[in-house]
């Protein structure tokens, strides 16, 4: 057990290592905020499957950029936007959307693996696109990621009310003049940008841990329209930054730490919801017996 822990955690020279990953911590914090916000809409619009589909084409775009020597962040953004555009245009109905995502996922993953196999550089770069890499964010990439996070956050706040209305009750929203089609395409574009940013922290395979799990956990413990996004941001921020801080003292890629923290938060929220619901049922039975 001791040998196993020493392989997973080693906190020697932690302070010196911390200074080397400032960009990654800032990127993770920004991603936690915007991921927590957009995650609420992902859950409301039942689009968790779409996140996975977009991340696969984002991975393919990043792999293509790596192969030709272009900017990896730009490549992943292009791949994400293509996937988000296809899903938004061709998958207006839920059944069509799932079919499109099911087609795009294996294609994107297969294309990305092919492009990585052709890449003659370091294997660490290849592995990092799939599972995240703690020192992957340099200054130019941080600028891209910060720009994406700030732009998406601002747009989300501007369209929050009509987007919430359209997400919770699209038929009534359309009947009352909410531009559902335009909002749907705008949301898919924002989702594509956030997925592209998340790929550089968690890797393409585990992006759901930051964009879906925190919001799902928040919805287990509250239905308040203000508290849910706040909790989702706190959970995503804690998972992303906490995962990087733990990964500094470990020998594994950053994504196992982020996904473990995110999953533990979800389990705790489920336990809280279960105890709350059991207390309410007991109170109703007691009231009925009196």
CSV table of C-alpha atoms in Angstrom, one decimal:
chain,number,residue,atom,x,y,z
A,1,UNK,CA,0.0,0.0,0.0
A,2,UNK,CA,2.8,2.4,1.0
A,3,UNK,CA,4.7,1.6,-2.2
A,4,UNK,CA,1.6,2.1,-4.3
A,5,UNK,CA,0.9,5.5,-2.7
A,6,UNK,CA,4.5,6.6,-3.2
A,7,UNK,CA,4.1,5.8,-6.9
A,8,UNK,CA,0.9,7.9,-7.1
A,9,UNK,CA,1.9,10.8,-4.9
A,10,UNK,CA,5.3,12.5,-4.4
A,11,UNK,CA,5.2,16.0,-2.9
A,12,UNK,CA,8.9,16.7,-3.0
A,13,UNK,CA,9.8,20.1,-4.6
A,14,UNK,CA,6.1,20.9,-4.7
A,15,UNK,CA,6.6,24.7,-4.4
A,16,UNK,CA,9.0,24.7,-7.4
A,17,UNK,CA,6.7,22.6,-9.5
A,18,UNK,CA,3.7,24.9,-8.6
A,19,UNK,CA,5.5,27.9,-10.2
A,20,UNK,CA,5.8,25.9,-13.4
A,21,UNK,CA,2.0,25.2,-13.9
A,22,UNK,CA,0.6,28.7,-13.2
A,23,UNK,CA,-0.8,28.8,-16.8
A,24,UNK,CA,-2.5,25.4,-16.3
A,25,UNK,CA,-4.1,26.5,-13.0
A,26,UNK,CA,-5.4,29.8,-14.5
A,27,UNK,CA,-6.8,27.8,-17.5
A,28,UNK,CA,-8.4,25.3,-15.2
A,29,UNK,CA,-10.0,28.0,-13.1
A,30,UNK,CA,-11.4,29.8,-16.2
A,31,UNK,CA,-12.6,26.5,-17.5
A,32,UNK,CA,-14.2,25.7,-14.2
A,33,UNK,CA,-16.3,28.9,-14.3
A,34,UNK,CA,-17.5,28.6,-17.9
A,35,UNK,CA,-17.8,24.8,-17.7
A,36,UNK,CA,-20.0,25.0,-14.6
A,37,UNK,CA,-22.2,27.6,-16.3
A,38,UNK,CA,-22.7,25.8,-19.6
A,39,UNK,CA,-23.0,22.5,-17.9
A,40,UNK,CA,-26.4,23.6,-16.5
A,41,UNK,CA,-27.7,24.0,-20.0
A,42,UNK,CA,-26.1,20.8,-21.2
A,43,UNK,CA,-28.2,19.0,-18.5
A,44,UNK,CA,-31.3,20.9,-19.2
A,45,UNK,CA,-31.1,20.3,-23.0
A,46,UNK,CA,-30.1,16.6,-22.4
A,47,UNK,CA,-26.9,17.0,-24.5
A,48,UNK,CA,-24.3,15.1,-22.4
A,49,UNK,CA,-23.9,12.7,-25.3
A,50,UNK,CA,-23.2,15.7,-27.7
A,51,UNK,CA,-20.3,16.8,-25.5
A,52,UNK,CA,-18.6,13.5,-26.0
A,53,UNK,CA,-19.2,13.6,-29.7
A,54,UNK,CA,-17.8,17.1,-30.0
A,55,UNK,CA,-14.7,16.2,-28.0
A,56,UNK,CA,-13.8,13.4,-30.4
A,57,UNK,CA,-13.7,15.8,-33.4
A,58,UNK,CA,-11.9,18.3,-31.3
A,59,UNK,CA,-9.3,15.6,-30.6
A,60,UNK,CA,-9.1,14.9,-34.3
A,61,UNK,CA,-8.6,18.7,-35.0
A,62,UNK,CA,-5.9,19.0,-32.4
A,63,UNK,CA,-4.1,15.9,-33.7
A,64,UNK,CA,-4.2,17.3,-37.3
A,65,UNK,CA,-2.7,20.6,-36.0
A,66,UNK,CA,0.0,18.7,-34.2
A,67,UNK,CA,0.8,16.7,-37.3
A,68,UNK,CA,1.2,19.7,-39.6
A,69,UNK,CA,2.9,21.9,-36.9
A,70,UNK,CA,0.0,24.3,-36.5
A,71,UNK,CA,-1.4,25.6,-33.2
A,72,UNK,CA,-3.0,22.7,-31.3
A,73,UNK,CA,-5.6,24.9,-29.6
A,74,UNK,CA,-6.7,26.4,-32.9
A,75,UNK,CA,-6.9,22.9,-34.4
A,76,UNK,CA,-9.1,21.7,-31.6
A,77,UNK,CA,-11.4,24.7,-31.9
A,78,UNK,CA,-11.9,24.1,-35.6
A,79,UNK,CA,-12.7,20.4,-35.0
A,80,UNK,CA,-15.1,21.3,-32.2
A,81,UNK,CA,-16.9,24.0,-34.2
A,82,UNK,CA,-17.3,21.6,-37.2
A,83,UNK,CA,-18.8,18.9,-34.9
A,84,UNK,CA,-21.0,21.4,-33.1
A,85,UNK,CA,-22.2,22.9,-36.4
A,86,UNK,CA,-23.1,19.4,-37.8
A,87,UNK,CA,-24.9,18.4,-34.7
A,88,UNK,CA,-26.8,21.7,-34.5
A,89,UNK,CA,-27.8,21.7,-38.2
A,90,UNK,CA,-28.5,18.0,-38.8
A,91,UNK,CA,-29.7,17.0,-35.3
A,92,UNK,CA,-32.6,19.4,-34.5
A,93,UNK,CA,-34.7,16.5,-33.1
A,94,UNK,CA,-33.3,14.4,-30.3
A,95,UNK,CA,-33.4,11.1,-32.3
A,96,UNK,CA,-31.6,12.7,-35.2
A,97,UNK,CA,-29.1,14.3,-32.9
A,98,UNK,CA,-28.2,11.0,-31.2
A,99,UNK,CA,-27.7,9.4,-34.7
A,100,UNK,CA,-25.4,12.2,-35.9
A,101,UNK,CA,-23.4,12.0,-32.7
A,102,UNK,CA,-23.1,8.2,-32.9
A,103,UNK,CA,-21.7,8.6,-36.4
A,104,UNK,CA,-19.3,11.4,-35.6
A,105,UNK,CA,-17.8,9.9,-32.4
A,106,UNK,CA,-16.1,6.8,-34.0
A,107,UNK,CA,-15.1,8.9,-37.0
A,108,UNK,CA,-13.5,11.6,-34.9
A,109,UNK,CA,-11.7,9.1,-32.6
A,110,UNK,CA,-10.5,7.0,-35.5
A,111,UNK,CA,-9.3,10.0,-37.5
A,112,UNK,CA,-7.5,11.4,-34.5
A,113,UNK,CA,-5.7,8.1,-33.8
A,114,UNK,CA,-4.7,7.9,-37.4
A,115,UNK,CA,-3.2,11.4,-37.4
A,116,UNK,CA,-1.4,10.8,-34.1
A,117,UNK,CA,0.0,7.5,-35.5
A,118,UNK,CA,1.5,9.6,-38.4
A,119,UNK,CA,2.9,12.2,-36.0
A,120,UNK,CA,6.7,11.6,-35.6
A,121,UNK,CA,7.2,13.7,-32.4
A,122,UNK,CA,7.1,12.9,-28.7
A,123,UNK,CA,4.7,10.3,-27.5
A,124,UNK,CA,3.8,12.6,-24.5
A,125,UNK,CA,2.2,15.1,-26.9
A,126,UNK,CA,0.0,12.3,-28.3
A,127,UNK,CA,-1.1,10.9,-24.9
A,128,UNK,CA,-1.8,14.4,-23.6
A,129,UNK,CA,-4.5,15.1,-26.2
A,130,UNK,CA,-6.4,12.0,-24.9
A,131,UNK,CA,-5.9,12.2,-21.1
A,132,UNK,CA,-4.7,15.8,-20.4
A,133,UNK,CA,-1.2,17.2,-19.7
A,134,UNK,CA,-0.4,19.3,-16.7
A,135,UNK,CA,2.1,21.5,-18.4
A,136,UNK,CA,0.4,21.6,-21.8
A,137,UNK,CA,-0.7,25.3,-21.6
A,138,UNK,CA,1.8,27.9,-22.7
A,139,UNK,CA,1.3,31.7,-22.8
A,140,UNK,CA,-0.2,31.9,-26.3
A,141,UNK,CA,-2.5,29.0,-25.6
A,142,UNK,CA,-3.6,30.6,-22.3
A,143,UNK,CA,-4.5,33.7,-24.2
A,144,UNK,CA,-6.7,31.6,-26.5
A,145,UNK,CA,-8.3,29.7,-23.7
A,146,UNK,CA,-8.9,32.9,-21.6
A,147,UNK,CA,-10.5,34.6,-24.7
A,148,UNK,CA,-12.8,31.6,-25.3
A,149,UNK,CA,-13.8,31.4,-21.6
A,150,UNK,CA,-14.5,35.1,-21.2
A,151,UNK,CA,-16.4,35.4,-24.5
A,152,UNK,CA,-18.6,32.3,-23.8
A,153,UNK,CA,-19.3,33.5,-20.3
A,154,UNK,CA,-20.4,36.9,-21.4
A,155,UNK,CA,-22.7,35.6,-24.2
A,156,UNK,CA,-24.2,33.0,-21.8
A,157,UNK,CA,-25.0,35.7,-19.3
A,158,UNK,CA,-26.6,37.9,-22.1
A,159,UNK,CA,-28.9,35.1,-23.3
A,160,UNK,CA,-29.4,33.4,-20.0
A,161,UNK,CA,-33.1,34.0,-19.6
A,162,UNK,CA,-34.3,33.1,-23.2
A,163,UNK,CA,-31.9,30.2,-23.3
A,164,UNK,CA,-33.2,28.8,-20.0
A,165,UNK,CA,-36.8,29.2,-21.2
A,166,UNK,CA,-36.0,27.4,-24.5
A,167,UNK,CA,-34.0,24.7,-22.6
A,168,UNK,CA,-36.8,23.9,-20.1
A,169,UNK,CA,-39.9,24.3,-22.3
A,170,UNK,CA,-38.9,24.7,-26.0
A,171,UNK,CA,-42.5,24.4,-27.4
A,172,UNK,CA,-43.9,27.1,-25.2
A,173,UNK,CA,-40.8,29.3,-25.7
A,174,UNK,CA,-41.2,29.0,-29.5
A,175,UNK,CA,-44.9,29.9,-29.2
A,176,UNK,CA,-44.0,33.0,-27.3
A,177,UNK,CA,-41.6,34.2,-29.9
A,178,UNK,CA,-38.3,33.0,-28.5
A,179,UNK,CA,-35.9,32.4,-31.5
A,180,UNK,CA,-35.3,28.7,-30.6
A,181,UNK,CA,-33.4,27.8,-33.8
A,182,UNK,CA,-31.0,30.7,-33.5
A,183,UNK,CA,-30.5,30.0,-29.8
A,184,UNK,CA,-29.8,26.4,-30.4
A,185,UNK,CA,-27.1,27.1,-33.0
A,186,UNK,CA,-25.6,29.8,-30.8
A,187,UNK,CA,-25.5,27.3,-27.9
A,188,UNK,CA,-23.9,24.6,-30.0
A,189,UNK,CA,-21.2,27.1,-31.1
A,190,UNK,CA,-20.5,28.0,-27.5
A,191,UNK,CA,-20.5,24.4,-26.5
A,192,UNK,CA,-17.9,23.6,-29.2
A,193,UNK,CA,-15.6,26.4,-28.0
A,194,UNK,CA,-15.8,25.2,-24.4
A,195,UNK,CA,-15.2,21.6,-25.3
A,196,UNK,CA,-12.1,22.6,-27.3
A,197,UNK,CA,-10.8,24.5,-24.2
A,198,UNK,CA,-11.6,21.6,-21.9
A,199,UNK,CA,-9.7,19.1,-24.1
A,200,UNK,CA,-6.5,20.9,-23.2
A,201,UNK,CA,-7.0,20.3,-19.5
A,202,UNK,CA,-8.7,16.9,-19.1
A,203,UNK,CA,-8.0,15.4,-22.6
A,204,UNK,CA,-10.6,14.4,-25.1
A,205,UNK,CA,-11.7,11.2,-23.4
A,206,UNK,CA,-12.6,12.7,-20.0
A,207,UNK,CA,-14.0,16.1,-20.9
A,208,UNK,CA,-17.4,15.1,-19.5
A,209,UNK,CA,-15.9,15.3,-16.0
A,210,UNK,CA,-15.8,19.1,-16.2
A,211,UNK,CA,-18.8,19.9,-18.4
A,212,UNK,CA,-21.4,17.4,-17.2
A,213,UNK,CA,-20.6,15.9,-13.8
A,214,UNK,CA,-20.5,19.2,-11.8
A,215,UNK,CA,-23.9,20.4,-13.2
A,216,UNK,CA,-25.4,16.9,-12.6
A,217,UNK,CA,-24.2,17.0,-9.0
A,218,UNK,CA,-25.6,20.5,-8.5
A,219,UNK,CA,-29.0,19.4,-9.8
A,220,UNK,CA,-29.1,16.5,-7.4
A,221,UNK,CA,-29.1,18.9,-4.4
A,222,UNK,CA,-31.0,21.9,-5.6
A,223,UNK,CA,-33.6,23.1,-8.2
A,224,UNK,CA,-33.1,26.7,-7.4
A,225,UNK,CA,-32.3,28.6,-10.7
A,226,UNK,CA,-29.6,30.7,-9.0
A,227,UNK,CA,-28.1,28.1,-6.6
A,228,UNK,CA,-27.7,25.4,-9.3
A,229,UNK,CA,-25.3,27.4,-11.6
A,230,UNK,CA,-23.4,28.6,-8.5
A,231,UNK,CA,-22.9,25.1,-7.2
A,232,UNK,CA,-22.0,23.8,-10.6
A,233,UNK,CA,-19.3,26.5,-10.9
A,234,UNK,CA,-17.9,25.7,-7.4
A,235,UNK,CA,-17.9,21.9,-8.2
A,236,UNK,CA,-16.2,22.4,-11.6
A,237,UNK,CA,-13.7,24.9,-10.2
A,238,UNK,CA,-12.8,22.5,-7.3
A,239,UNK,CA,-12.4,19.6,-9.6
A,240,UNK,CA,-10.3,21.3,-12.2
A,241,UNK,CA,-7.9,23.3,-9.9
A,242,UNK,CA,-7.9,20.6,-7.2
A,243,UNK,CA,-7.0,18.0,-9.8
A,244,UNK,CA,-4.1,20.0,-11.1
A,245,UNK,CA,-2.8,20.6,-7.5
A,246,UNK,CA,-3.0,16.9,-6.7
A,247,UNK,CA,-1.4,16.0,-10.0
A,248,UNK,CA,1.6,18.1,-9.2
A,249,UNK,CA,2.5,15.6,-6.5
A,250,UNK,CA,1.7,12.5,-8.6
A,251,UNK,CA,3.1,10.6,-11.5
A,252,UNK,CA,-0.1,10.1,-13.4
A,253,UNK,CA,-1.7,12.4,-16.0
A,254,UNK,CA,-3.9,15.2,-14.6
A,255,UNK,CA,-7.2,13.7,-15.8
A,256,UNK,CA,-7.5,10.8,-13.3
A,257,UNK,CA,-7.3,13.3,-10.4
A,258,UNK,CA,-9.9,15.7,-12.0
A,259,UNK,CA,-12.3,12.9,-12.8
A,260,UNK,CA,-11.9,11.3,-9.3
A,261,UNK,CA,-12.6,14.6,-7.5
A,262,UNK,CA,-15.6,15.3,-9.8
A,263,UNK,CA,-17.0,11.8,-9.2
A,264,UNK,CA,-16.6,12.0,-5.4
A,265,UNK,CA,-18.5,15.4,-5.4
A,266,UNK,CA,-21.3,13.7,-7.4
A,267,UNK,CA,-21.5,10.8,-5.0
A,268,UNK,CA,-21.7,13.2,-2.0
A,269,UNK,CA,-24.4,15.1,-3.7
A,270,UNK,CA,-26.4,12.0,-4.4
A,271,UNK,CA,-26.0,11.0,-0.7
A,272,UNK,CA,-27.2,14.4,0.4
A,273,UNK,CA,-30.2,14.2,-1.9
A,274,UNK,CA,-31.1,10.7,-0.8
A,275,UNK,CA,-31.0,11.7,2.9
A,276,UNK,CA,-33.1,14.8,2.2
A,277,UNK,CA,-35.7,12.8,0.2
A,278,UNK,CA,-35.9,10.1,2.9
A,279,UNK,CA,-36.4,12.8,5.5
A,280,UNK,CA,-39.2,14.3,3.5
A,281,UNK,CA,-40.9,10.9,3.0
A,282,UNK,CA,-40.7,10.2,6.7
A,283,UNK,CA,-42.2,13.6,7.5
A,284,UNK,CA,-45.1,13.0,5.1
A,285,UNK,CA,-45.8,9.6,6.6
A,286,UNK,CA,-45.8,11.1,10.1
A,287,UNK,CA,-48.1,13.9,9.0
A,288,UNK,CA,-50.5,11.3,7.4
A,289,UNK,CA,-50.6,9.2,10.5
A,290,UNK,CA,-51.6,12.1,12.7
